[in-house]
Short mmCIF file of C-alpha atoms in Angstrom, two decimals:
data_model
loop_
_atom_site.label_atom_id
_atom_site.label_comp_id
_atom_site.label_asym_id
_atom_site.label_seq_id
_atom_site.Cartn_x
_atom_site.Cartn_y
_atom_site.Cartn_z
CA MET Z 1 -32.31 67.87 -26.73
CA GLN Z 2 -32.39 70.16 -23.71
CA ALA Z 3 -35.78 70.55 -22.01
CA GLU Z 4 -37.38 73.95 -22.05
CA PRO Z 5 -37.18 75.71 -18.66
CA LYS Z 6 -40.47 75.51 -16.77
CA ASN Z 7 -42.32 78.69 -15.89
CA SER Z 8 -41.85 79.01 -12.13
CA LEU Z 9 -44.75 80.40 -10.10
CA VAL Z 10 -42.67 80.94 -6.94
CA GLY Z 11 -43.52 84.36 -5.51
CA GLU Z 12 -46.92 84.60 -7.20
CA GLU Z 13 -49.70 85.64 -4.85
CA TYR Z 14 -53.34 84.56 -4.87
CA GLU Z 15 -56.30 85.70 -2.79
CA VAL Z 16 -58.11 82.52 -1.78
CA GLU Z 17 -60.61 81.03 0.64
CA VAL Z 18 -59.09 78.15 2.58
CA GLY Z 19 -60.68 74.70 2.51
CA PRO Z 20 -60.06 71.61 4.65
CA VAL Z 21 -56.92 70.55 6.46
CA ALA Z 22 -54.68 68.03 4.68
CA HIS Z 23 -52.09 65.56 5.91
CA GLY Z 24 -48.74 67.31 6.37
CA GLY Z 25 -49.47 70.52 8.27
CA HIS Z 26 -51.21 72.53 5.58
CA CYS Z 27 -54.69 73.28 4.26
CA ILE Z 28 -56.10 73.04 0.74
CA ALA Z 29 -57.20 76.05 -1.30
CA ARG Z 30 -57.91 76.70 -4.98
CA THR Z 31 -57.10 79.73 -7.05
CA ALA Z 32 -59.73 81.37 -9.26
CA GLU Z 33 -58.21 79.41 -12.17
CA GLY Z 34 -58.66 76.12 -10.26
CA ARG Z 35 -55.02 75.53 -9.27
CA VAL Z 36 -54.66 73.50 -6.07
CA LEU Z 37 -52.62 75.13 -3.29
CA PHE Z 38 -51.24 73.38 -0.22
CA VAL Z 39 -51.02 76.34 2.16
CA ARG Z 40 -49.16 76.53 5.47
CA HIS Z 41 -49.76 79.02 8.31
CA THR Z 42 -53.50 79.13 7.72
CA LEU Z 43 -56.69 77.46 9.02
CA PRO Z 44 -59.85 76.13 7.35
CA GLY Z 45 -62.38 78.85 6.53
CA GLU Z 46 -59.92 81.73 6.42
CA LYS Z 47 -59.63 84.23 3.61
CA ILE Z 48 -55.95 84.87 2.89
CA VAL Z 49 -53.30 85.99 0.46
CA ALA Z 50 -51.18 82.95 -0.37
CA ARG Z 51 -47.66 83.31 -1.78
CA VAL Z 52 -46.32 80.36 -3.78
CA THR Z 53 -43.15 78.78 -2.35
CA GLU Z 54 -42.83 75.78 -4.71
CA GLY Z 55 -44.23 74.91 -8.11
CA ASP Z 56 -44.48 75.90 -11.76
CA GLU Z 57 -46.97 75.94 -14.60
CA SER Z 58 -46.79 72.16 -15.01
CA SER Z 59 -47.13 71.23 -11.31
CA ARG Z 60 -50.15 69.20 -10.19
CA PHE Z 61 -50.32 71.44 -7.13
CA LEU Z 62 -48.47 74.40 -5.66
CA ARG Z 63 -47.07 74.87 -2.18
CA ALA Z 64 -47.70 78.24 -0.57
CA ASP Z 65 -47.60 80.26 2.65
CA ALA Z 66 -50.36 82.48 4.00
CA VAL Z 67 -48.62 85.86 4.03
CA THR Z 68 -51.70 87.99 4.77
CA VAL Z 69 -54.78 86.90 6.72
CA LEU Z 70 -57.79 88.87 5.46
CA GLU Z 71 -60.48 87.05 7.47
CA PRO Z 72 -59.10 84.98 10.38
CA ALA Z 73 -60.70 81.82 11.75
CA LYS Z 74 -62.02 81.88 15.31
CA ASP Z 75 -59.35 79.34 16.28
CA ARG Z 76 -56.44 81.55 15.20
CA VAL Z 77 -54.06 82.92 17.82
CA THR Z 78 -50.89 84.94 17.59
CA ALA Z 79 -48.07 82.42 17.34
CA PRO Z 80 -46.32 82.29 20.76
CA CYS Z 81 -42.99 81.46 19.10
CA PRO Z 82 -41.12 84.40 17.53
CA TYR Z 83 -39.55 82.04 14.97
CA ALA Z 84 -42.85 80.69 13.64
CA GLY Z 85 -44.37 81.94 10.40
CA PRO Z 86 -43.81 82.05 6.64
CA GLY Z 87 -40.16 81.49 5.72
CA ARG Z 88 -39.12 80.89 9.32
CA CYS Z 89 -38.53 77.74 11.41
CA GLY Z 90 -40.12 74.61 9.95
CA GLY Z 91 -40.32 72.66 13.21
CA CYS Z 92 -43.90 73.58 14.13
CA ASP Z 93 -46.97 73.61 11.87
CA TRP Z 94 -49.75 74.90 14.13
CA GLN Z 95 -48.30 77.62 16.39
CA HIS Z 96 -51.07 79.88 15.03
CA ALA Z 97 -53.91 77.59 16.18
CA LYS Z 98 -55.52 77.12 19.59
CA PRO Z 99 -54.44 73.84 21.23
CA GLY Z 100 -57.93 72.35 21.02
CA ALA Z 101 -58.14 73.31 17.37
CA GLN Z 102 -54.82 71.59 16.67
CA ARG Z 103 -56.18 68.33 18.05
CA ARG Z 104 -59.41 68.68 16.06
CA LEU Z 105 -57.40 69.24 12.87
CA LYS Z 106 -55.33 66.14 13.56
CA GLY Z 107 -58.53 64.19 14.15
CA GLU Z 108 -59.88 65.35 10.79
CA VAL Z 109 -56.68 64.18 9.07
CA ILE Z 110 -56.89 60.75 10.71
CA ALA Z 111 -60.56 60.39 9.72
CA GLU Z 112 -59.82 61.42 6.13
CA GLN Z 113 -56.92 58.97 5.81
CA LEU Z 114 -58.93 56.12 7.32
CA GLN Z 115 -61.78 56.72 4.89
CA ARG Z 116 -59.64 57.27 1.80
CA LEU Z 117 -57.03 54.54 2.29
CA ALA Z 118 -58.80 51.91 4.41
CA GLY Z 119 -62.47 52.58 3.63
CA LEU Z 120 -63.20 52.92 7.36
CA THR Z 121 -65.41 55.39 9.18
CA PRO Z 122 -64.37 56.36 12.73
CA GLU Z 123 -67.20 54.17 14.05
CA GLU Z 124 -65.96 51.18 12.05
CA ALA Z 125 -62.47 51.75 13.49
CA GLY Z 126 -63.80 51.87 17.05
CA TRP Z 127 -62.65 55.47 17.41
CA ASP Z 128 -64.60 58.31 19.00
CA GLY Z 129 -62.89 60.89 16.79
CA THR Z 130 -60.91 62.59 19.55
CA VAL Z 131 -57.16 63.16 19.78
CA MET Z 132 -56.15 63.08 23.43
CA PRO Z 133 -53.52 65.46 24.86
CA ALA Z 134 -50.76 63.97 26.97
CA GLU Z 135 -51.00 64.45 30.72
CA GLY Z 136 -50.12 68.05 31.60
CA ASP Z 137 -50.32 69.31 28.00
CA LYS Z 138 -53.83 70.79 28.16
CA LEU Z 139 -52.73 74.42 28.31
CA PRO Z 140 -54.50 77.70 27.48
CA ALA Z 141 -54.11 79.28 24.06
CA GLY Z 142 -50.78 81.10 23.83
CA GLU Z 143 -48.96 78.62 26.11
CA VAL Z 144 -46.70 75.94 24.66
CA PRO Z 145 -45.89 72.54 26.25
CA GLN Z 146 -42.16 71.97 26.72
CA TRP Z 147 -42.24 68.41 25.47
CA ARG Z 148 -39.40 67.79 23.03
CA THR Z 149 -36.76 65.79 24.93
CA ARG Z 150 -34.63 65.35 21.76
CA VAL Z 151 -33.83 68.35 19.58
CA GLN Z 152 -31.76 68.22 16.39
CA TYR Z 153 -30.04 71.57 15.82
CA ALA Z 154 -28.42 72.50 12.52
CA VAL Z 155 -25.37 74.77 12.59
CA ASP Z 156 -24.89 77.75 10.28
CA ALA Z 157 -21.54 77.29 8.52
CA GLU Z 158 -20.63 80.99 8.56
CA SER Z 159 -21.72 82.12 12.02
CA GLY Z 160 -21.41 78.81 13.88
CA ARG Z 161 -24.83 79.47 15.45
CA ALA Z 162 -27.22 76.65 16.23
CA GLY Z 163 -30.67 76.83 14.72
CA LEU Z 164 -33.50 74.84 13.17
CA ARG Z 165 -34.24 74.07 9.53
CA ARG Z 166 -36.79 76.07 7.63
CA HIS Z 167 -39.68 74.16 6.08
CA ARG Z 168 -38.59 71.90 3.19
CA SER Z 169 -35.24 73.66 3.12
CA HIS Z 170 -31.59 73.27 4.07
CA GLU Z 171 -31.60 76.91 5.18
CA ILE Z 172 -31.16 77.45 8.91
CA GLU Z 173 -33.22 79.68 11.17
CA PRO Z 174 -30.93 80.74 14.07
CA VAL Z 175 -32.86 80.60 17.35
CA ASP Z 176 -32.17 81.82 20.86
CA HIS Z 177 -34.62 79.33 22.37
CA CYS Z 178 -36.93 76.57 21.10
CA MET Z 179 -40.23 76.88 22.96
CA ILE Z 180 -41.20 73.21 22.57
CA ALA Z 181 -37.83 71.94 23.84
CA ALA Z 182 -38.01 70.14 27.18
CA GLN Z 183 -36.56 71.99 30.15
CA GLY Z 184 -33.66 69.53 30.32
CA VAL Z 185 -32.69 70.43 26.75
CA SER Z 186 -33.13 74.18 27.21
CA GLU Z 187 -30.96 74.12 30.34
CA LEU Z 188 -27.97 72.98 28.30
CA GLY Z 189 -27.72 76.38 26.59
CA ILE Z 190 -26.95 75.00 23.11
CA GLU Z 191 -28.27 78.12 21.35
CA GLN Z 192 -26.07 80.48 23.36
CA ARG Z 193 -22.76 79.00 22.23
CA GLY Z 194 -20.75 78.94 19.03
CA TRP Z 195 -20.36 75.62 17.20
CA SER Z 196 -17.85 76.41 14.51
CA GLY Z 197 -17.00 73.38 12.37
CA MET Z 198 -20.11 71.43 13.38
CA GLU Z 199 -22.79 70.28 10.94
CA SER Z 200 -25.41 69.48 13.57
CA ILE Z 201 -25.96 68.92 17.28
CA GLU Z 202 -28.53 66.60 18.80
CA ALA Z 203 -29.44 67.36 22.40
CA ILE Z 204 -31.12 64.70 24.54
CA ALA Z 205 -32.62 65.03 28.01
CA ALA Z 206 -33.79 61.68 29.35
CA THR Z 207 -37.11 61.12 31.09
CA GLY Z 208 -36.89 59.55 34.52
CA SER Z 209 -33.19 60.26 35.02
CA GLN Z 210 -30.92 63.29 34.98
CA ASP Z 211 -28.99 61.94 31.98
CA ARG Z 212 -28.24 64.46 29.26
CA GLN Z 213 -26.32 63.87 26.07
CA VAL Z 214 -25.17 65.82 23.04
CA ILE Z 215 -24.23 64.19 19.75
CA LEU Z 216 -21.94 66.31 17.56
CA ALA Z 217 -21.67 65.83 13.81
CA PRO Z 218 -18.52 67.67 12.60
CA ARG Z 219 -18.06 68.97 9.09
CA PRO Z 220 -15.42 67.09 7.08
CA GLY Z 221 -11.97 67.71 8.57
CA ALA Z 222 -13.23 69.77 11.51
CA ARG Z 223 -12.04 69.23 15.08
CA LEU Z 224 -14.45 68.80 17.96
CA PRO Z 225 -14.85 71.85 20.21
CA ILE Z 226 -14.41 71.64 23.95
CA VAL Z 227 -18.00 71.17 25.11
CA GLU Z 228 -18.76 73.32 28.15
CA LEU Z 229 -22.50 73.53 28.72
CA ASP Z 230 -24.66 74.75 31.58
CA LYS Z 231 -25.40 71.24 32.92
CA PRO Z 232 -23.39 67.99 33.14
CA VAL Z 233 -23.63 66.20 29.84
CA SER Z 234 -22.20 63.19 28.00
CA VAL Z 235 -20.68 63.90 24.60
CA MET Z 236 -20.81 61.69 21.52
CA ARG Z 237 -19.62 62.31 17.98
CA VAL Z 238 -20.69 61.07 14.57
CA GLY Z 239 -17.74 59.41 12.82
CA GLU Z 240 -16.76 61.02 9.54
CA LYS Z 241 -15.86 57.72 7.89
CA ASP Z 242 -18.37 55.21 9.28
CA GLY Z 243 -21.28 57.48 10.24
CA GLY Z 244 -21.48 55.68 13.58
CA VAL Z 245 -21.95 57.41 16.92
CA HIS Z 246 -18.87 57.20 19.17
CA ARG Z 247 -18.27 58.18 22.80
CA VAL Z 248 -16.11 61.23 23.51
CA HIS Z 249 -16.72 61.36 27.25
CA GLY Z 250 -19.40 60.35 29.73
CA ARG Z 251 -21.91 57.52 29.32
CA PRO Z 252 -22.54 56.29 25.77
CA PHE Z 253 -26.26 55.99 26.64
CA VAL Z 254 -29.07 57.67 28.51
CA ARG Z 255 -31.43 55.98 30.95
CA GLU Z 256 -35.13 56.30 30.18
CA ARG Z 257 -37.97 55.20 32.44
CA ALA Z 258 -41.33 53.70 31.48
CA ASP Z 259 -43.82 51.15 32.83
CA GLY Z 260 -41.84 50.85 36.06
CA ARG Z 261 -38.66 49.77 34.25
CA THR Z 262 -35.42 51.54 33.31
CA TYR Z 263 -34.29 51.29 29.69
CA ARG Z 264 -30.80 51.99 28.38
CA VAL Z 265 -30.84 53.87 25.06
CA GLY Z 266 -27.43 54.20 23.43
CA SER Z 267 -25.91 56.28 20.65
CA GLY Z 268 -28.92 58.50 20.12
CA GLY Z 269 -31.12 55.46 19.52
CA PHE Z 270 -34.89 55.69 19.16
CA TRP Z 271 -37.02 56.58 22.15
CA GLN Z 272 -40.33 58.40 22.19
CA VAL Z 273 -39.68 62.15 22.23
CA HIS Z 274 -42.53 63.32 24.47
CA PRO Z 275 -41.78 62.62 28.16
CA LYS Z 276 -45.24 61.07 28.66
CA ALA Z 277 -45.29 59.15 25.38
CA ALA Z 278 -43.72 55.85 26.40
CA ASP Z 279 -46.04 55.32 29.37
CA THR Z 280 -49.07 56.55 27.40
CA LEU Z 281 -48.43 54.12 24.54
CA VAL Z 282 -47.58 51.16 26.77
CA THR Z 283 -50.84 51.67 28.66
CA ALA Z 284 -52.85 51.87 25.43
CA VAL Z 285 -51.16 48.78 23.96
CA MET Z 286 -51.54 46.68 27.11
CA GLN Z 287 -55.19 47.71 27.55
CA GLY Z 288 -55.80 46.66 23.96
CA LEU Z 289 -53.89 43.37 23.99
CA LEU Z 290 -54.83 42.26 27.53
CA PRO Z 291 -51.92 39.76 27.72
CA ARG Z 292 -52.59 36.51 29.58
CA LYS Z 293 -50.19 34.34 31.52
CA GLY Z 294 -48.38 31.86 29.31
CA GLU Z 295 -49.07 33.59 25.98
CA THR Z 296 -46.55 34.04 23.18
CA ALA Z 297 -45.95 37.41 21.55
CA LEU Z 298 -44.04 39.22 18.83
CA ASP Z 299 -42.67 42.75 19.27
CA LEU Z 300 -41.73 43.99 15.79
CA TYR Z 301 -39.53 47.04 15.19
CA CYS Z 302 -38.93 46.65 18.92
CA GLY Z 303 -36.23 49.30 19.43
CA VAL Z 304 -34.70 48.97 22.88
CA GLY Z 305 -37.48 46.64 24.06
CA LEU Z 306 -40.19 48.94 25.47
CA PHE Z 307 -43.22 46.84 24.49
CA ALA Z 308 -41.37 43.52 24.76
CA GLY Z 309 -40.61 44.29 28.39
CA ALA Z 310 -44.19 45.30 29.15
CA ILE Z 311 -45.58 42.13 27.56
CA ALA Z 312 -42.97 39.89 29.23
CA ASP Z 313 -43.98 41.29 32.62
CA ARG Z 314 -47.57 40.29 31.95
CA VAL Z 315 -47.25 36.87 30.25
CA GLY Z 316 -45.02 35.61 33.05
CA ASP Z 317 -42.44 32.82 33.16
CA GLU Z 318 -44.53 30.46 31.04
CA GLY Z 319 -44.96 33.03 28.26
CA ALA Z 320 -42.44 33.98 25.58
CA VAL Z 321 -41.66 37.13 23.58
CA LEU Z 322 -39.63 37.52 20.39
CA GLY Z 323 -38.47 41.01 19.44
CA ILE Z 324 -37.10 41.96 16.03
CA GLU Z 325 -35.15 45.16 15.39
CA SER Z 326 -32.89 46.28 12.54
CA SER Z 327 -30.54 48.57 14.53
CA LYS Z 328 -27.57 46.66 15.90
CA ARG Z 329 -27.07 49.07 18.80
CA ALA Z 330 -30.77 49.00 19.72
CA VAL Z 331 -30.64 45.19 19.77
CA GLU Z 332 -27.68 45.32 22.16
CA ASP Z 333 -29.64 47.70 24.38
CA ALA Z 334 -32.81 45.58 24.21
CA ARG Z 335 -30.90 42.46 25.23
CA HIS Z 336 -29.37 44.37 28.14
CA ASN Z 337 -32.69 45.90 29.18
CA LEU Z 338 -34.54 42.57 29.11
CA ALA Z 339 -31.79 40.31 30.42
CA ALA Z 340 -33.90 39.43 33.48
CA PHE Z 341 -36.46 37.64 31.29
CA ASP Z 342 -35.38 34.10 30.37
CA ARG Z 343 -38.07 33.72 27.72
CA VAL Z 344 -37.46 36.95 25.80
CA ARG Z 345 -35.35 36.76 22.64
CA ILE Z 346 -34.25 39.67 20.47
CA GLU Z 347 -33.22 39.13 16.85
CA GLN Z 348 -31.37 41.68 14.73
CA GLY Z 349 -32.39 42.41 11.16
CA LYS Z 350 -35.24 43.74 9.05
CA VAL Z 351 -38.64 42.39 10.04
CA GLU Z 352 -39.48 41.28 6.50
CA SER Z 353 -36.26 39.21 6.38
CA VAL Z 354 -36.00 37.86 9.93
CA LEU Z 355 -39.64 36.96 10.60
CA PRO Z 356 -39.92 34.32 7.83
CA ARG Z 357 -36.63 32.75 8.98
CA THR Z 358 -37.89 32.21 12.54
CA GLY Z 359 -40.23 29.43 11.41
CA ILE Z 360 -42.98 30.82 13.66
CA THR Z 361 -46.38 29.70 12.36
CA GLU Z 362 -48.64 30.90 15.16
CA VAL Z 363 -48.58 33.41 17.98
CA ASP Z 364 -51.06 34.83 20.50
CA LEU Z 365 -50.18 38.53 20.42
CA ILE Z 366 -48.39 40.92 18.09
CA VAL Z 367 -47.29 44.50 18.64
CA LEU Z 368 -45.67 46.44 15.82
CA ASP Z 369 -44.32 49.99 15.88
CA PRO Z 370 -42.93 50.45 12.36
CA PRO Z 371 -41.11 53.49 11.01
CA ARG Z 372 -43.07 56.28 9.34
CA ALA Z 373 -43.48 54.37 6.06
CA GLY Z 374 -45.45 51.62 7.80
CA ALA Z 375 -45.08 47.84 7.71
CA GLY Z 376 -46.15 47.27 4.10
CA LYS Z 377 -48.32 44.70 2.37
CA SER Z 378 -46.06 41.64 2.47
CA THR Z 379 -45.29 41.97 6.18
CA VAL Z 380 -48.95 42.56 7.03
CA GLN Z 381 -49.94 39.49 5.00
CA HIS Z 382 -47.39 37.40 6.91
CA LEU Z 383 -48.65 38.68 10.26
CA ALA Z 384 -52.28 38.06 9.35
CA GLY Z 385 -51.39 34.40 8.74
CA LEU Z 386 -50.08 33.85 12.28
CA GLY Z 387 -53.54 33.73 13.85
CA ALA Z 388 -52.91 36.20 16.69
CA ARG Z 389 -55.96 36.85 18.85
CA ARG Z 390 -54.97 40.53 19.17
CA ILE Z 391 -52.61 42.82 17.26
CA ALA Z 392 -51.52 46.28 18.44
CA TYR Z 393 -50.32 48.65 15.72
CA VAL Z 394 -48.53 51.78 16.95
CA ALA Z 395 -48.26 54.42 14.22
CA CYS Z 396 -46.81 57.90 13.92
CA ASP Z 397 -48.23 58.40 10.41
CA PRO Z 398 -52.00 58.10 9.84
CA ALA Z 399 -51.59 57.51 6.09
CA ALA Z 400 -49.26 54.53 6.56
CA LEU Z 401 -51.51 53.21 9.31
CA ALA Z 402 -54.61 53.44 7.14
CA ARG Z 403 -52.91 51.68 4.22
CA ASP Z 404 -51.77 48.83 6.47
CA LEU Z 405 -55.20 48.55 8.13
CA GLY Z 406 -56.59 47.99 4.64
CA TYR Z 407 -54.09 45.16 4.12
CA PHE Z 408 -55.01 43.64 7.49
CA ARG Z 409 -58.67 43.67 6.49
CA GLU Z 410 -57.77 41.74 3.33
CA GLY Z 411 -55.99 39.28 5.63
CA GLY Z 412 -59.06 38.70 7.79
CA TYR Z 413 -58.53 41.23 10.62
CA ARG Z 414 -60.80 44.05 11.70
CA VAL Z 415 -60.05 47.10 13.83
CA ARG Z 416 -61.53 46.63 17.26
CA MET Z 417 -60.41 49.96 18.70
CA LEU Z 418 -58.34 52.98 17.73
CA ARG Z 419 -56.97 55.70 19.98
CA ALA Z 420 -55.13 58.86 18.97
CA PHE Z 421 -52.73 60.90 21.11
CA ASP Z 422 -51.30 64.38 20.59
CA LEU Z 423 -47.72 63.52 21.52
CA PHE Z 424 -46.26 66.17 19.17
CA PRO Z 425 -48.01 69.45 20.13
CA MET Z 426 -47.68 72.38 17.70
CA THR Z 427 -46.72 70.01 14.87
CA HIS Z 428 -48.90 68.07 12.43
CA HIS Z 429 -47.67 64.73 13.78
CA VAL Z 430 -49.95 62.45 15.79
CA GLU Z 431 -49.57 59.01 17.34
CA CYS Z 432 -52.22 56.30 16.98
CA VAL Z 433 -52.72 52.88 18.53
CA ALA Z 434 -55.00 50.49 16.62
CA ILE Z 435 -56.08 47.19 18.16
CA LEU Z 436 -57.03 44.47 15.68
CA GLU Z 437 -58.67 41.09 16.07
CA PRO Z 438 -59.80 38.34 13.67
CA ALA Z 439 -62.90 39.45 11.77
CA GLU Z 440 -64.44 36.03 12.45
CA ARG Z 441 -64.14 34.87 16.02
CA ARG Z 442 -61.98 31.78 16.28
CA ARG Z 443 -63.10 29.09 18.69
#
């Protein structure tokens, strides 16, 4: 029997007063009938007209955009970016908010997630409630930091123009310039050229070197264009059959710099996007762990070896570091980057599979930088059983962090200190570093 079609509410408009910020770049409001709205392009305390973008009569909540602001908040500004706003580019969430207000909103989200998912107050997490801007990012309202060193452009199939995806959509917003793109990306001139036959283009401008790279993903059967950009650039392509990233010309990697060391990052592999992020996070992790000569450490989800290298420098020749990473290419890069350290080993595979096979039963230090979904209960339980004196958890999602902190507490660890950094200005994303130690001091 065919289900009855649901009564869509898309396009319906409601006059509402906006409540608190929620995780994901929106605020919560309720209609007069009590329906919950997750509203973008607004701020807490505003009175607005919200237009529904997703949802029907049976939905637990509706998604909406603020299409008219009746009573603006004091922290509202005119969005500096011409592509920001309802129905436009989905890359930024808070172009309409003062920079200081953006950081306060992110702090409120972190506090709410900690309380709801881990049962922790900011004081119990050793956090002063602030979200710190990266060096050089504290700009006046109306100015935008050029921080994004890696930009993923989508290409419109008809026009061949490069653009950015609209929020929760496959539709493309053609752009002439992305305001948050780093200067090294903007200088390539991606948006000013035609990209017929391409599905997407990733542009990378390394920090600490002049390396630039573009990664082209062709549509099925399409030929690569001749890439002539405004600056020297290496070109890679995504293989149609294997999905791998292959060299067309130039270096198959970029050189990134952090903590006084150069790191090779190949095939569009993971590296922090903000130019100050790698150094900022290494400093926070090392200040939290305080590695000692001769200690042993784990670097989980280690990527190309950023934290493993920093720890190895500090534990010295008598210490040892094991890194685990699932990406084969990242493992190759990590082994290359850390080849000077005799007592660093990098294993390839998923953490939850490789870690039990190592036979490691105790370790002094652990750093983990898991993907957005977090480490998960079983991995956290395993780590809590290794008796580390300090654990550093680097997280790009406060909800996943809070969930895992709850699991660590069940495993006998407490949060000693938490720091939050605004390494994704204009977006709802935020980076946190939590330092954990055994709840009961071990002699």
